[in-house]
Short mmCIF file of N, CA and C in Angstrom, two decimals:
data_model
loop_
_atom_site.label_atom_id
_atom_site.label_comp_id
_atom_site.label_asym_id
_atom_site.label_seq_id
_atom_site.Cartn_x
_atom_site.Cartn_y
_atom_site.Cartn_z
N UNK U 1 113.02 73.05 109.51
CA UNK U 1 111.68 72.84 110.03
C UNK U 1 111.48 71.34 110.20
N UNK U 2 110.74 70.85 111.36
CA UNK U 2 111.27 69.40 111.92
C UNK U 2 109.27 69.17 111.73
N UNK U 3 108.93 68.00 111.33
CA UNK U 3 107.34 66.98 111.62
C UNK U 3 107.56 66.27 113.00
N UNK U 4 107.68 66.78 113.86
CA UNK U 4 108.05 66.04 114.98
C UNK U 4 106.82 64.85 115.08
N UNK U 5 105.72 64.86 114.46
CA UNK U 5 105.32 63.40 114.64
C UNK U 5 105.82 62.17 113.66
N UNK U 6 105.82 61.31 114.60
CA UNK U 6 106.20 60.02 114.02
C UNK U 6 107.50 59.71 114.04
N UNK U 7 108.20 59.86 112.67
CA UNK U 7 109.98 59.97 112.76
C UNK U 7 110.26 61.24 112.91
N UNK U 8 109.92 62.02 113.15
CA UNK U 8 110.75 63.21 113.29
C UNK U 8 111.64 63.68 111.85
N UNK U 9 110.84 63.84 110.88
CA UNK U 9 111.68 64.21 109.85
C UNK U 9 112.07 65.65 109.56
N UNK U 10 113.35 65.75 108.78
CA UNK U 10 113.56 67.20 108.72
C UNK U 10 112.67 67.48 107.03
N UNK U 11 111.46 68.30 107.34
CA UNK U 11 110.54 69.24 105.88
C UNK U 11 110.92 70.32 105.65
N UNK U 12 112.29 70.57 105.87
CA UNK U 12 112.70 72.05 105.51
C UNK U 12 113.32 73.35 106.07
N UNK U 13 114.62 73.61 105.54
CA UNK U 13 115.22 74.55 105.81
C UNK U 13 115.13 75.93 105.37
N UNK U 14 115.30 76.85 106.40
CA UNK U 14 115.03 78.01 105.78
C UNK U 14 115.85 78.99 106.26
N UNK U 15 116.72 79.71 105.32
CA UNK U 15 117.91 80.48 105.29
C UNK U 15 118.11 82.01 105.02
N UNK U 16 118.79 82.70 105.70
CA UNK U 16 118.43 84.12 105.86
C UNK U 16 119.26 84.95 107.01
N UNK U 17 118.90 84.60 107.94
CA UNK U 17 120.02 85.13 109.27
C UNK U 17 121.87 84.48 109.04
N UNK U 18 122.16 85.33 109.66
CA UNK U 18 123.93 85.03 109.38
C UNK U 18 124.50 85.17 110.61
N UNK U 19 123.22 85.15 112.02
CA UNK U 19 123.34 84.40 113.34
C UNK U 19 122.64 83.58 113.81
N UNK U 20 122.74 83.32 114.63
CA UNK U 20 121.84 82.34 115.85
C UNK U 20 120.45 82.66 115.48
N UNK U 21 119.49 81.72 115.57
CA UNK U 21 118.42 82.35 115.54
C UNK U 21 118.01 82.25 117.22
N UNK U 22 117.68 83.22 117.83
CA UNK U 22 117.23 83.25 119.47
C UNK U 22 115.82 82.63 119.74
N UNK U 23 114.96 83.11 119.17
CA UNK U 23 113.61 82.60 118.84
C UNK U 23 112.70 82.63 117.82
N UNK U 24 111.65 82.28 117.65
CA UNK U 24 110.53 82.29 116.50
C UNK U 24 109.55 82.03 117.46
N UNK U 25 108.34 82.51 116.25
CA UNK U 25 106.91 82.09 116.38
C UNK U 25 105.95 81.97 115.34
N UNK U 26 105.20 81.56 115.43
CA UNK U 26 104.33 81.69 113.87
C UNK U 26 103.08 82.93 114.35
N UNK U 27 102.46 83.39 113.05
CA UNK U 27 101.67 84.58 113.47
C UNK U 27 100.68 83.48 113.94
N UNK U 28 99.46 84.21 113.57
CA UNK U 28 97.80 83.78 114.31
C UNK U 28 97.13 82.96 113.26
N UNK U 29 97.44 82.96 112.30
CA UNK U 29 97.07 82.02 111.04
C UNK U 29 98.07 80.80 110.62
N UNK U 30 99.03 80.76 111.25
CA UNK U 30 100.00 79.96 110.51
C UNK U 30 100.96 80.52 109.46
N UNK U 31 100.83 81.03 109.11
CA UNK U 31 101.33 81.73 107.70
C UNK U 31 102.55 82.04 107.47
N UNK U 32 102.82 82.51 108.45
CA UNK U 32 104.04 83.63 108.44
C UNK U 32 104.92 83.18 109.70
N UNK U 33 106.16 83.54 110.01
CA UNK U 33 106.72 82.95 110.36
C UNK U 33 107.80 83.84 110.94
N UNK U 34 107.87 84.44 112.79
CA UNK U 34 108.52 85.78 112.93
C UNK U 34 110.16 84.93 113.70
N UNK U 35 111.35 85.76 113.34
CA UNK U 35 112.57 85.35 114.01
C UNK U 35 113.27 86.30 114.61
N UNK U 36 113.68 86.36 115.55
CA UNK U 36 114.99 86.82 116.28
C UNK U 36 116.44 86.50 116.07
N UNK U 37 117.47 87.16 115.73
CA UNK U 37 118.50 86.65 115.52
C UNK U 37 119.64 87.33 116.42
N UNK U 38 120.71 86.89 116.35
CA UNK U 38 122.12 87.45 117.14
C UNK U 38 122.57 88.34 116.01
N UNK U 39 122.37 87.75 114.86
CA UNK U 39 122.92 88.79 113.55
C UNK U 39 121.77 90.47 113.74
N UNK U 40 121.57 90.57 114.88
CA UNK U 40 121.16 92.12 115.14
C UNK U 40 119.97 92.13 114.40
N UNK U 41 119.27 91.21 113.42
CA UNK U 41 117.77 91.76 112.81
C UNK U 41 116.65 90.49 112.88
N UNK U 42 115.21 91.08 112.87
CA UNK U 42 114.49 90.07 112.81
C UNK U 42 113.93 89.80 111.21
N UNK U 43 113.40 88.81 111.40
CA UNK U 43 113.19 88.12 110.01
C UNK U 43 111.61 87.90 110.02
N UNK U 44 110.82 88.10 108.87
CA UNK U 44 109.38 87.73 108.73
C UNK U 44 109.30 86.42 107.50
N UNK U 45 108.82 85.91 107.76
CA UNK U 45 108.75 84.41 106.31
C UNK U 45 107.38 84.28 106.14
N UNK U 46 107.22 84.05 105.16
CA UNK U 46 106.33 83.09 104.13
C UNK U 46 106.64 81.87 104.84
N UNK U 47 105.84 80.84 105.67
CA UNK U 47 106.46 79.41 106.11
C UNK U 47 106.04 78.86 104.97
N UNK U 48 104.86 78.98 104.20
CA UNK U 48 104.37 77.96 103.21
C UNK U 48 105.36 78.07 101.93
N UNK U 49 105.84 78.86 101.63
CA UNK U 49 106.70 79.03 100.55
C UNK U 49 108.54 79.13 100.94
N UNK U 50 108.65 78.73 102.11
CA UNK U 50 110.07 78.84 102.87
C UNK U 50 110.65 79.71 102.56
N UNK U 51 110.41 81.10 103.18
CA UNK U 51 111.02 82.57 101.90
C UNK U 51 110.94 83.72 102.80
N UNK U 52 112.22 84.08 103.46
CA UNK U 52 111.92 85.37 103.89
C UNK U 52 111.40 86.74 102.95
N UNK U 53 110.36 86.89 103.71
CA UNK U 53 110.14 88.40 103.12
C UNK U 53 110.27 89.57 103.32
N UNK U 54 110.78 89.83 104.94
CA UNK U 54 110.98 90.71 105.07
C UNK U 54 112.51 90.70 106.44
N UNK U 55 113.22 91.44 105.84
CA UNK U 55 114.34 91.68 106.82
C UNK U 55 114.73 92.92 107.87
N UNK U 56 114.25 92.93 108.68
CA UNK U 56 113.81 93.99 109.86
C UNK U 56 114.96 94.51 110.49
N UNK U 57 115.67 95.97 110.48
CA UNK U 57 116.84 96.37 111.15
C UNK U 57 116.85 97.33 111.83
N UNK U 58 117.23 97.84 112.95
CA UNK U 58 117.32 98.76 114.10
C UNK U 58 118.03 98.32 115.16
N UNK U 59 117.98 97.30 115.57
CA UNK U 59 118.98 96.72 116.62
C UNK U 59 119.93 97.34 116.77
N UNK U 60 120.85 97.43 117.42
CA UNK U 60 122.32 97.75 117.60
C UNK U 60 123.27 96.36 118.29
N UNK U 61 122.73 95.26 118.73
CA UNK U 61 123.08 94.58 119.15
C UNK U 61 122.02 93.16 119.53
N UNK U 62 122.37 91.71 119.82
CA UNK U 62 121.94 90.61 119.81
C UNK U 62 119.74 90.98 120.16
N UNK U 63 119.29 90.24 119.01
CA UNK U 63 118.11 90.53 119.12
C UNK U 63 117.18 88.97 119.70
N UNK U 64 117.06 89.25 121.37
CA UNK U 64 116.57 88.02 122.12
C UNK U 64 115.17 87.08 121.49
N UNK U 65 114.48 88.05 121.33
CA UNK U 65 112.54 87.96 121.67
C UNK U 65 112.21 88.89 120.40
N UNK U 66 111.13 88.06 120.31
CA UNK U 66 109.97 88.64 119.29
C UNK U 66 108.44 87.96 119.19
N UNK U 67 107.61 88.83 119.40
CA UNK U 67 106.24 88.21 119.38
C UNK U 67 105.58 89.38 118.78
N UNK U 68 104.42 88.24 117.90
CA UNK U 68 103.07 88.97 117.02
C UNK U 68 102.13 89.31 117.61
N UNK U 69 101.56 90.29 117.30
CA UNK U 69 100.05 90.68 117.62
C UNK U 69 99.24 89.78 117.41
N UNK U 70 98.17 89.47 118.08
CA UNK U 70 97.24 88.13 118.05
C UNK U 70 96.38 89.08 117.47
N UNK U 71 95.61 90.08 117.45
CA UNK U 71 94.68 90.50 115.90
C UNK U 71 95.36 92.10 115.75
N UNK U 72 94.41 92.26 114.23
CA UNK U 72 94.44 93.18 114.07
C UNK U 72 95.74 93.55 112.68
N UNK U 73 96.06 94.32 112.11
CA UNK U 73 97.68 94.41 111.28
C UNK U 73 98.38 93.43 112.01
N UNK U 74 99.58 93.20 111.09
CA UNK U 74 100.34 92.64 111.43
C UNK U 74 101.65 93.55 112.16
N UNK U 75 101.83 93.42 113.22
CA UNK U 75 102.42 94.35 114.36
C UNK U 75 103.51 93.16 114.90
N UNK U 76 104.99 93.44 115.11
CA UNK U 76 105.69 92.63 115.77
C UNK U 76 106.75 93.58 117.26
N UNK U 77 106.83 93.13 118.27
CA UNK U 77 107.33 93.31 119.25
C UNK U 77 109.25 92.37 119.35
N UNK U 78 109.71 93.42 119.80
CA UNK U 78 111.14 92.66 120.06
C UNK U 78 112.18 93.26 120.76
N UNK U 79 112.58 92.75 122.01
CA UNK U 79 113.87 92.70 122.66
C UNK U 79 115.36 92.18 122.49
N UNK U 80 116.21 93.23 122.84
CA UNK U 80 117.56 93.02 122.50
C UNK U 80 118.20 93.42 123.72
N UNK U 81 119.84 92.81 123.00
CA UNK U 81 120.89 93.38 124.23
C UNK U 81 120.92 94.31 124.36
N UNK U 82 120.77 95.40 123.65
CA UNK U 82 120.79 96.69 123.58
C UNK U 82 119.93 97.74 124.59
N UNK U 83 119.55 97.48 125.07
CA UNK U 83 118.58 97.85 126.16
C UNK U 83 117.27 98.28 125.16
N UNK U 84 116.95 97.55 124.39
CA UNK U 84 115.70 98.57 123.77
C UNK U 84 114.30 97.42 123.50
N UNK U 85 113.69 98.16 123.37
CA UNK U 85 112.26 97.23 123.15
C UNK U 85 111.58 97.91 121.82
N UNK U 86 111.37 97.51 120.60
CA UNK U 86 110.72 97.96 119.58
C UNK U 86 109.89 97.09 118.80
N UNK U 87 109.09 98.40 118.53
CA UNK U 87 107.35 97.83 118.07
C UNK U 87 107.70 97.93 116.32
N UNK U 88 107.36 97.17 115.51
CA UNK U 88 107.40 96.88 114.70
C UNK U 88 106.46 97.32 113.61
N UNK U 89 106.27 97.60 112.63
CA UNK U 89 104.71 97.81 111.53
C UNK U 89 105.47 97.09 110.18
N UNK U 90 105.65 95.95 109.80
CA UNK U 90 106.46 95.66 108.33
C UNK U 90 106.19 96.00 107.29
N UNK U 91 104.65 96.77 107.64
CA UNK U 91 104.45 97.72 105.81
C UNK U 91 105.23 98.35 105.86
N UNK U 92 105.63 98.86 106.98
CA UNK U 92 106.92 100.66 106.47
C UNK U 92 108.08 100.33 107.19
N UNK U 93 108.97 101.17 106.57
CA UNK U 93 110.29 100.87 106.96
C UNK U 93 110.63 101.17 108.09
N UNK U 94 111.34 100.95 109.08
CA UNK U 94 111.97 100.90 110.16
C UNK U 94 110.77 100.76 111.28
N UNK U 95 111.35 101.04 112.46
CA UNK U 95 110.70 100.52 113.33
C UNK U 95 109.99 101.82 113.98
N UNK U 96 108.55 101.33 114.34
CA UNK U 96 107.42 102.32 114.66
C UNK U 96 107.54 102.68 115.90
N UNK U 97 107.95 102.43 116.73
CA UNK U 97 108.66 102.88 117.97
C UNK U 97 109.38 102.01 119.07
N UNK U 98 110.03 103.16 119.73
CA UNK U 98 111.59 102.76 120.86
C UNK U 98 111.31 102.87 121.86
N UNK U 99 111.14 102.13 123.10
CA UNK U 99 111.67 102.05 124.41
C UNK U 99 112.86 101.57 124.83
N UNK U 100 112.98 102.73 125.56
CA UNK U 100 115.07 102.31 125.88
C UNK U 100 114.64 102.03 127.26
N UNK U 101 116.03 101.47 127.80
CA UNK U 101 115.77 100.83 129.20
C UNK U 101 117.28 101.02 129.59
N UNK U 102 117.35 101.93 130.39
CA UNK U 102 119.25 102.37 131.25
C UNK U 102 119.44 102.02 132.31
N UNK U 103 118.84 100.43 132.59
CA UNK U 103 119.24 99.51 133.17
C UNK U 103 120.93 99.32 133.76
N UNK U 104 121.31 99.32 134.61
CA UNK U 104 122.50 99.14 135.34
C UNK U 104 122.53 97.73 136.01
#
């Protein structure tokens, strides 16, 4: 995690994926902290405490995109190579639903 004002210092690393990370975002409060990875799962953090909390799996393959719900539960969205698009709920386990895409 980079202070890009001023010097640009590095405030902190935070470890968990065992690929690429593709993207992030932070939720609607700051708080939390959503990732995409190539290692096939997404990641939820604690940013204030640098701490994944939750490790998200269904993928079958490289996981591009992920974005939060701007209100309401905390709900996450995410695209992969896999042709699929899945909706997220991180109180319960696995993923709350699948759109496939048989894209050619």
């Amino acid at each position: 995690i980079w202070n890009v004002y001023g010097e640009c210092e590095n405030i902190g690393v935070m470890t968990g994926h065992s690929g690429a990370v593709m993207e992030l975002h932070f939720s609607s409060d700051g708080n939390h902290l959503y990732t995409a990875s190539t290692d096939m799962t997404l990641g939820l953090w604690d940013f204030i405490a640098g701490t994944r909390i939750k490790k998200l799996k269904g993928h079958t393959s490289f996981v591009n995109s992920v974005g939060g719900a701007r209100r309401g539960p905390t709900q996450l969205c995410s695209g992969s190579d896999d042709g699929t698009i899945r909706v997220w709920d991180p109180r319960k386990r696995g993923q709350c639903y699948t759109l496939n895409n048989t894209y050619q």
